[in-house]
XYZ file of C-alpha atoms in Angstrom:
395
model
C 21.365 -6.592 -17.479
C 23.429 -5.265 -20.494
C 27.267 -5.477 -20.007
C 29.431 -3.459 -17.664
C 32.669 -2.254 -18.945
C 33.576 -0.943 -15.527
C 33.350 -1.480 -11.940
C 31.487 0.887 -9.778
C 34.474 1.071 -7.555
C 36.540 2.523 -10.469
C 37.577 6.263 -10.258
C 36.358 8.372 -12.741
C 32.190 8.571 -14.071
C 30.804 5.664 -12.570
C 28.034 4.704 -15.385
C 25.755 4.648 -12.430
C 25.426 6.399 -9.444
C 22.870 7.615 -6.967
C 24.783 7.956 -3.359
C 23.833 11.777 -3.185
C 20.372 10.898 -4.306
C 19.783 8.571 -1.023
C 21.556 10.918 1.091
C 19.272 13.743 0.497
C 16.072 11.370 0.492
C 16.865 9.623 3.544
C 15.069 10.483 6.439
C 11.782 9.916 3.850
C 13.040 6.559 3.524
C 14.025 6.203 6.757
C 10.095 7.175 7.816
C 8.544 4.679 4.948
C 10.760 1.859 6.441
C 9.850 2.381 10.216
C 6.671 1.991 9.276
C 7.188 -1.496 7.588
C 8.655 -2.607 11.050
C 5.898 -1.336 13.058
C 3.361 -3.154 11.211
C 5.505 -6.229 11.122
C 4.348 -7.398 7.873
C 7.823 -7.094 5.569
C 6.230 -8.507 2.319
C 2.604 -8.085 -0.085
C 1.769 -6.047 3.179
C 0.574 -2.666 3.636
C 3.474 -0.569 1.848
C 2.662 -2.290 -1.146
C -0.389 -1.489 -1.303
C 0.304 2.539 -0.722
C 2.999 1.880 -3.774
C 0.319 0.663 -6.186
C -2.115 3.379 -5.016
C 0.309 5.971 -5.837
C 1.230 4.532 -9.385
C -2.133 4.214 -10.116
C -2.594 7.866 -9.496
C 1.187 8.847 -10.982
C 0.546 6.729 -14.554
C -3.564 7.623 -14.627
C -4.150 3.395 -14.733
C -7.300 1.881 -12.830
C -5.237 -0.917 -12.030
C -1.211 -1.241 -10.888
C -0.020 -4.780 -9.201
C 2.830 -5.104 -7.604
C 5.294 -7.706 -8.184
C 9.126 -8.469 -7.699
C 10.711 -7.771 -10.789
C 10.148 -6.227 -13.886
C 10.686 -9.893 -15.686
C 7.907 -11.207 -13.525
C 5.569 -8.180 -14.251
C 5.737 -9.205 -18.368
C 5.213 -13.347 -17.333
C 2.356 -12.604 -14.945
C 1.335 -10.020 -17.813
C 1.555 -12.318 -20.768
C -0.772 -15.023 -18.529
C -2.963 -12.795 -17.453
C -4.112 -11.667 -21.092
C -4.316 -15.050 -21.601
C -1.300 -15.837 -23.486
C 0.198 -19.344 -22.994
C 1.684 -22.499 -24.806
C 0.948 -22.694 -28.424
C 0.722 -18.818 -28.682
C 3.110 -16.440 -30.200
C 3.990 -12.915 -29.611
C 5.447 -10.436 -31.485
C 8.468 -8.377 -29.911
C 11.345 -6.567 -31.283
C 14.634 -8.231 -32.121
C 16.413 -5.700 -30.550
C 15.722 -5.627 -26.749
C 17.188 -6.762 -23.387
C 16.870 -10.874 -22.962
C 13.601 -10.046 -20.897
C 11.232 -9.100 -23.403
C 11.721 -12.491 -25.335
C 12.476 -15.025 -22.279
C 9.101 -13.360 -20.701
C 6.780 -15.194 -23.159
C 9.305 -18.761 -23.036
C 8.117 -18.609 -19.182
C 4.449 -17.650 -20.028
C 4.781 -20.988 -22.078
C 4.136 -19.069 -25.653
C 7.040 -18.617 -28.676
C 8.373 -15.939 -29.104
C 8.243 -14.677 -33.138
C 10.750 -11.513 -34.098
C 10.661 -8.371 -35.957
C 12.888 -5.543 -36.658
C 12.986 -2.337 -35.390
C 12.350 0.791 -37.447
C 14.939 3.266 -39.253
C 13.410 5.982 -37.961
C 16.062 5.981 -34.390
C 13.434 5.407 -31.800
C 14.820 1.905 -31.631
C 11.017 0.630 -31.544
C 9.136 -2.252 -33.742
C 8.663 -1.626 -37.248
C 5.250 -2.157 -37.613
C 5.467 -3.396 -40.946
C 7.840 -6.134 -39.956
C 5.593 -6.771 -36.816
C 2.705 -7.412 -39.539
C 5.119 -9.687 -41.387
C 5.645 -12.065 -38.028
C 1.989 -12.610 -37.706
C 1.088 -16.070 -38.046
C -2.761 -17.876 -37.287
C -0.507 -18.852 -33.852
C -0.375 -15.643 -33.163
C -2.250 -14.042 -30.305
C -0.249 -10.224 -28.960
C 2.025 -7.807 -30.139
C 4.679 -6.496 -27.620
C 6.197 -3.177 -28.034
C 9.242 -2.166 -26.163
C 9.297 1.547 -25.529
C 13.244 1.705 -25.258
C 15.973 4.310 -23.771
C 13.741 7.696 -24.398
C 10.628 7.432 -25.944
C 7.615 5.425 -26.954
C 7.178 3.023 -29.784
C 5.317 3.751 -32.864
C 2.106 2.979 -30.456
C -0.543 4.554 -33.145
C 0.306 1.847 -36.260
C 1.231 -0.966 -33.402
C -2.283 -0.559 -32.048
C -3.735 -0.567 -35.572
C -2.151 -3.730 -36.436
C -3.281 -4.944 -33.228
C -6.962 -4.147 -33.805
C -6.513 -4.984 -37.587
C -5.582 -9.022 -36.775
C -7.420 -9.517 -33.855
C -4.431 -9.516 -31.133
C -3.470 -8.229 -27.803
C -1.307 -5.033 -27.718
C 0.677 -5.778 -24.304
C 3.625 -3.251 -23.973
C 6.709 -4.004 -21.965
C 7.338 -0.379 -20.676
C 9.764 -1.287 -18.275
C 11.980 1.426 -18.700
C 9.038 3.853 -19.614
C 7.628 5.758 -16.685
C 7.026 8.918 -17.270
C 7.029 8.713 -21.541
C 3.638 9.667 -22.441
C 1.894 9.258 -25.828
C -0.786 11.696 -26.745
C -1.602 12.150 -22.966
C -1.451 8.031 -22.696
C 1.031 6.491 -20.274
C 3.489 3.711 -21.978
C 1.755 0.549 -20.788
C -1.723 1.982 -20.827
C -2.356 2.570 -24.638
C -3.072 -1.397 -25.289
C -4.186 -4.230 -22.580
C -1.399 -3.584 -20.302
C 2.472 -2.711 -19.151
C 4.529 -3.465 -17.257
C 7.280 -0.974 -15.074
C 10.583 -1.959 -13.939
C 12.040 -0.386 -10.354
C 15.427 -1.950 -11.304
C 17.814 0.447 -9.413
C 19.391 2.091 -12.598
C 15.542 2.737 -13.629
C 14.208 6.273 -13.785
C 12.552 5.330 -10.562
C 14.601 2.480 -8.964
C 14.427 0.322 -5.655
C 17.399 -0.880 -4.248
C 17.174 -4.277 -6.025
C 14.250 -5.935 -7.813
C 10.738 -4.771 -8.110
C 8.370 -4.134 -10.840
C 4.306 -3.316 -11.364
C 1.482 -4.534 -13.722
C -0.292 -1.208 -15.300
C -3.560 -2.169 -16.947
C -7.005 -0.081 -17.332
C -8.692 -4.176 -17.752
C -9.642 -5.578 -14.530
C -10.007 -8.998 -15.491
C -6.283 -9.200 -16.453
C -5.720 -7.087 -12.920
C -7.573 -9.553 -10.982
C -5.865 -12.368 -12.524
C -2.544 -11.165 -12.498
C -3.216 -10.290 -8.257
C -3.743 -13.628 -8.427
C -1.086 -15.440 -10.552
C 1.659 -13.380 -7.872
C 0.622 -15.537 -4.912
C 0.534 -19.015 -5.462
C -3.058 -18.489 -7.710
C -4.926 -17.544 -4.433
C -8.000 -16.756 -4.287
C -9.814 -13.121 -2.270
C -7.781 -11.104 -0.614
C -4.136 -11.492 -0.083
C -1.831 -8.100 0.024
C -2.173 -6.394 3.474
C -3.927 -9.776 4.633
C -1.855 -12.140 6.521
C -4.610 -14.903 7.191
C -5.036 -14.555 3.014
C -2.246 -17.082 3.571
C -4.872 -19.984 3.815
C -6.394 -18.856 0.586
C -7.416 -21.427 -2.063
C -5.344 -21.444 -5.340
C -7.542 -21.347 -7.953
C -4.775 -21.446 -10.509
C -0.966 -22.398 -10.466
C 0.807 -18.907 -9.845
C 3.846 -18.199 -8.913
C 5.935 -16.274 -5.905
C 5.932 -13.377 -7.130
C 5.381 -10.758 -3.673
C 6.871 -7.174 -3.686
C 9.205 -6.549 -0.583
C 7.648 -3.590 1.648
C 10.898 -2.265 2.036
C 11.541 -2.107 -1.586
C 7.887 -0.390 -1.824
C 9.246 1.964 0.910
C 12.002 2.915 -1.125
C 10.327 3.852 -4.235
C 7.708 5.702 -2.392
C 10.108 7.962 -0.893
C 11.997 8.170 -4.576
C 8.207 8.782 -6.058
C 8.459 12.234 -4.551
C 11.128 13.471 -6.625
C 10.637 11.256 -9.993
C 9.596 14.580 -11.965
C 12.058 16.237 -10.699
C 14.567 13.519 -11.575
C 13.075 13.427 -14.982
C 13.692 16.916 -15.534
C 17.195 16.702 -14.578
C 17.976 13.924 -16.706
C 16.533 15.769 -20.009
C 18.767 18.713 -18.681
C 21.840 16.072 -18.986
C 20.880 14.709 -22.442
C 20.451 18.368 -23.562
C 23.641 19.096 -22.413
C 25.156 15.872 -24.222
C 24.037 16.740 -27.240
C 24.968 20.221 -27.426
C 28.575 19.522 -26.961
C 29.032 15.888 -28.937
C 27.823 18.076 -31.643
C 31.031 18.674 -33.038
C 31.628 14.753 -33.257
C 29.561 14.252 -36.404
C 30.479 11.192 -38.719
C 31.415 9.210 -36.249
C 28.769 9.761 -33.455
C 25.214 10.004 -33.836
C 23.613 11.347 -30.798
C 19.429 10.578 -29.869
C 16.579 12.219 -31.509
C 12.796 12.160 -30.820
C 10.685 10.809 -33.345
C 7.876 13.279 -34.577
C 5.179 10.882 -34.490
C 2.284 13.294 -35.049
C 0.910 13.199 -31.584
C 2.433 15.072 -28.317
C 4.715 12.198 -26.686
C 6.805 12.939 -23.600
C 10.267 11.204 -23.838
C 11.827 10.433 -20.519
C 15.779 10.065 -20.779
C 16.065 6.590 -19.255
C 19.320 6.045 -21.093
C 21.413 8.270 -23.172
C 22.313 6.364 -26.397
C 24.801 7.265 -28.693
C 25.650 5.290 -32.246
C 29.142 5.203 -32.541
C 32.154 4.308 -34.851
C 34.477 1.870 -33.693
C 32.222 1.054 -30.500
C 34.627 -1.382 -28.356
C 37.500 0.622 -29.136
C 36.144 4.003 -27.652
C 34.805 1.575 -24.336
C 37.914 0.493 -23.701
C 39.529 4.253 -24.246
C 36.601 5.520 -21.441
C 37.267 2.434 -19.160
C 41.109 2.923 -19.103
C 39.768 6.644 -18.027
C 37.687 5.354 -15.422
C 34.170 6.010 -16.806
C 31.667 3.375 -17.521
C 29.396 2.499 -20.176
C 26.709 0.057 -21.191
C 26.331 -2.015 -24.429
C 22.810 -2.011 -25.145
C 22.632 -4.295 -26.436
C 25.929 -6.780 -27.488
C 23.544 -9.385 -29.408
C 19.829 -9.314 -30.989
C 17.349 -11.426 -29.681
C 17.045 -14.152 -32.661
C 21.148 -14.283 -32.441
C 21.114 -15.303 -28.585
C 22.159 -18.720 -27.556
C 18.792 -19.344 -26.741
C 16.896 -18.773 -29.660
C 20.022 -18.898 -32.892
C 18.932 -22.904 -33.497
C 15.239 -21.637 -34.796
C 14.684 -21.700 -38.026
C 15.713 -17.715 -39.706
C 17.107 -17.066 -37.239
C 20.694 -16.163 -39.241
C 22.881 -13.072 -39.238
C 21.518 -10.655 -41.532
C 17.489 -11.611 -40.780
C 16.452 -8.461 -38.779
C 19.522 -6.247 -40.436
C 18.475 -2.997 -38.096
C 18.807 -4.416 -35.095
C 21.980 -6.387 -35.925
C 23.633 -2.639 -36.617
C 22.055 -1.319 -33.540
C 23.902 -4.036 -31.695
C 27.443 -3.178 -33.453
C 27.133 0.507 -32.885
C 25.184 2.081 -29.737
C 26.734 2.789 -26.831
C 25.141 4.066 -23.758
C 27.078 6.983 -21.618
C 26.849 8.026 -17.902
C 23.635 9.617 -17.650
C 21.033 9.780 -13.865
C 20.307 13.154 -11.490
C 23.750 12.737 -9.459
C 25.735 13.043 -12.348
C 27.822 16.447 -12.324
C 28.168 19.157 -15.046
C 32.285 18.142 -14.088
C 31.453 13.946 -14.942
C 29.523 15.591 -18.354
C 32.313 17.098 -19.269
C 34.733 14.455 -18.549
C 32.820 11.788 -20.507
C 32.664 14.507 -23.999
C 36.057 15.271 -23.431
C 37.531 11.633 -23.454
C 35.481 10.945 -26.608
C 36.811 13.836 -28.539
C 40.042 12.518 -27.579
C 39.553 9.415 -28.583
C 38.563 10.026 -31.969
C 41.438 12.820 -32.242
C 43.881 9.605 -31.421
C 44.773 11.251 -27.976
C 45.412 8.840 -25.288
């Protein structure tokens, strides 16, 4: 995950938060869990299968498969379209490690582009177009923070060259486009219950959305050891053949009973968190010139933006984090280094400062602020106020 500038156990704004959130939901989870331990079956069991139901219905996909993390949801994604070694894929420069180390694991490379200017922090398609090679076989969008990626000229290119549009939407439940959920426009998605998510577990868990059932049915099968027929709800699908090498990749129940219980309230979650970034950017209005606050990107099309994170651009970035640690609140750095800069992938070949030049400024200047339901009007306030003061030179 992106770096923490402060403890949870600070005082102050935690930059996460969601005590009152489980107090109040409770006795729902309470019910979802006592139902886990009368059936006995604590994992790819019966919860599960309620959990993908209800996705299904929430995100309008035929298909949603459960799996344990949202890093596992792209792999099993990537295989299922097909997608392995000697294949590249197109994703954005500037994204969490994920999105690139996703297609290492699925055995493919990899290839970069930059994001666009237009602040929705998505792929420019033209650069995507520029990455294709004849190795290449999908495109992979990441619908980051708010709001959807420039899905209309990304599925265009797509259909133009021949390749798979596979979108990691972990962070996008909830963002429509034109009526489309994120993950649902091209082959298939992915969703992330990391607990910070819009909807979060209380550790990892993440879901395969796809309207193909061929890359449903394969992926079902790549997250059990490539067995064969039934396995969720199924305890004697243990003896199943394997008629591929998959992985162990099982959704806890308990985890599934969680985010059922959280399903309940997602809207209403949603809707408080667009209250919050409303209320951010009325009153960091004033800091113009050396704060840039979100926008949505008119794209043509209706798109619902979910406030996942609220991401600010900022002028002297580690100064002001230290100036809201020493206060006690916490931020994020999303994210501290672009994907073709990382250890991992800096000894390719272009892969030098000054290659992808948007995303290398996105790195130096956003900063993400406090922002989910619990969050009071009081932490809001606290968080503006320590900025202005910053920037005034008031300690």
């Amino acid at each position: 995950m992106p770096t923490t500038s402060i403890e949870k156990s600070s005082p102050g704004v935690p930059f996460f938060d969601q005590s009152s959130s489980f107090t109040e939901l409770w006795p729902l989870i309470e019910q979802h869990i006592d139902d886990v331990f009368d059936r006995g079956k604590f994992s790819h069991g019966r919860k599960v299968a309620e959990l993908e139901r209800a996705l299904a219905e929430y995100t309008g996909a035929r298909h949603a498969v459960a799996v344990n993390s949202g890093t596992d949801a792209l792999v099993l994604l990537l295989r299922a379209a097909g997608i392995g070694p000697g294949d590249e894929v197109v994703v954005p420069a500037f994204s969490f490690f994920a999105s690139a180390s996703a297609v290492s694991l699925a055995g493919a490379t990899p290839v970069f582009a930059d994001i666009t200017a237009d602040g929705d922090y998505g792929m420019d398609p033209a650069s995507a177009e520029a990455a294709v090679t004849g190795r290449t076989r999908a495109v992979m969008p990441v619908h980051l923070f708010s709001q959807p990626a420039d899905l209309a000229a990304l599925g265009a290119l797509a259909e133009r060259r021949g390749l798979r549009l596979l979108e990691d939407s972990a962070e996008g439940i909830g963002m429509r486009w034109d009526g489309t959920h994120t993950g649902l426009y091209g082959d298939g998605g992915v969703l992330s219950f990391f607990p910070t998510k819009t909807l979060g577990a209380l550790g990892d868990a993440g879901m395969i959305l796809t309207d193909d059932p061929e890359i449903a049915e394969q992926a079902g099968v790549l997250r059990h050891h490539g067995r064969m027929g039934r396995t969720i709800d199924h305890i004697a699908g243990i003896s199943n053949l394997s008629g591929v090498s998959g992985t162990n990749s099982k959704m806890d129940d308990v985890q599934a009973a969680v985010l059922l219980a959280k399903l309940t309230r997602l809207d209403r979650d949603i809707a408080r968190r667009r209250e919050l970034a409303d209320a951010y950017t009325e009153r960091l209005a004033g800091a113009d010139g050396v704060l840039a606050v979100p926008r949505t990107v008119d794209r043509g099309v209706p798109v619902d933006p979910v406030t996942y994170v609220y991401l600010v651009e900022v002028e002297r970035r580690d100064e002001l984090v230290a100036h809201l640690a020493a206060r006690g609140i916490g931020t994020e750095t999303y994210y501290p280094r672009p994907l073709h800069l990382q250890p991992a992938y800096a000894d390719r070949p272009g892969h030098r400062p000054g290659a992808f030049p948007r995303a290398e400024a996105a790195c130096a200047r956003t900063l993400a602020l406090p922002l989910y339901p619990d969050l009071t009007e009081a932490g809001l306030d606290a968080v503006c106020t320590a900025i202005f003061d910053f920037y005034a030179g008031r300690q």
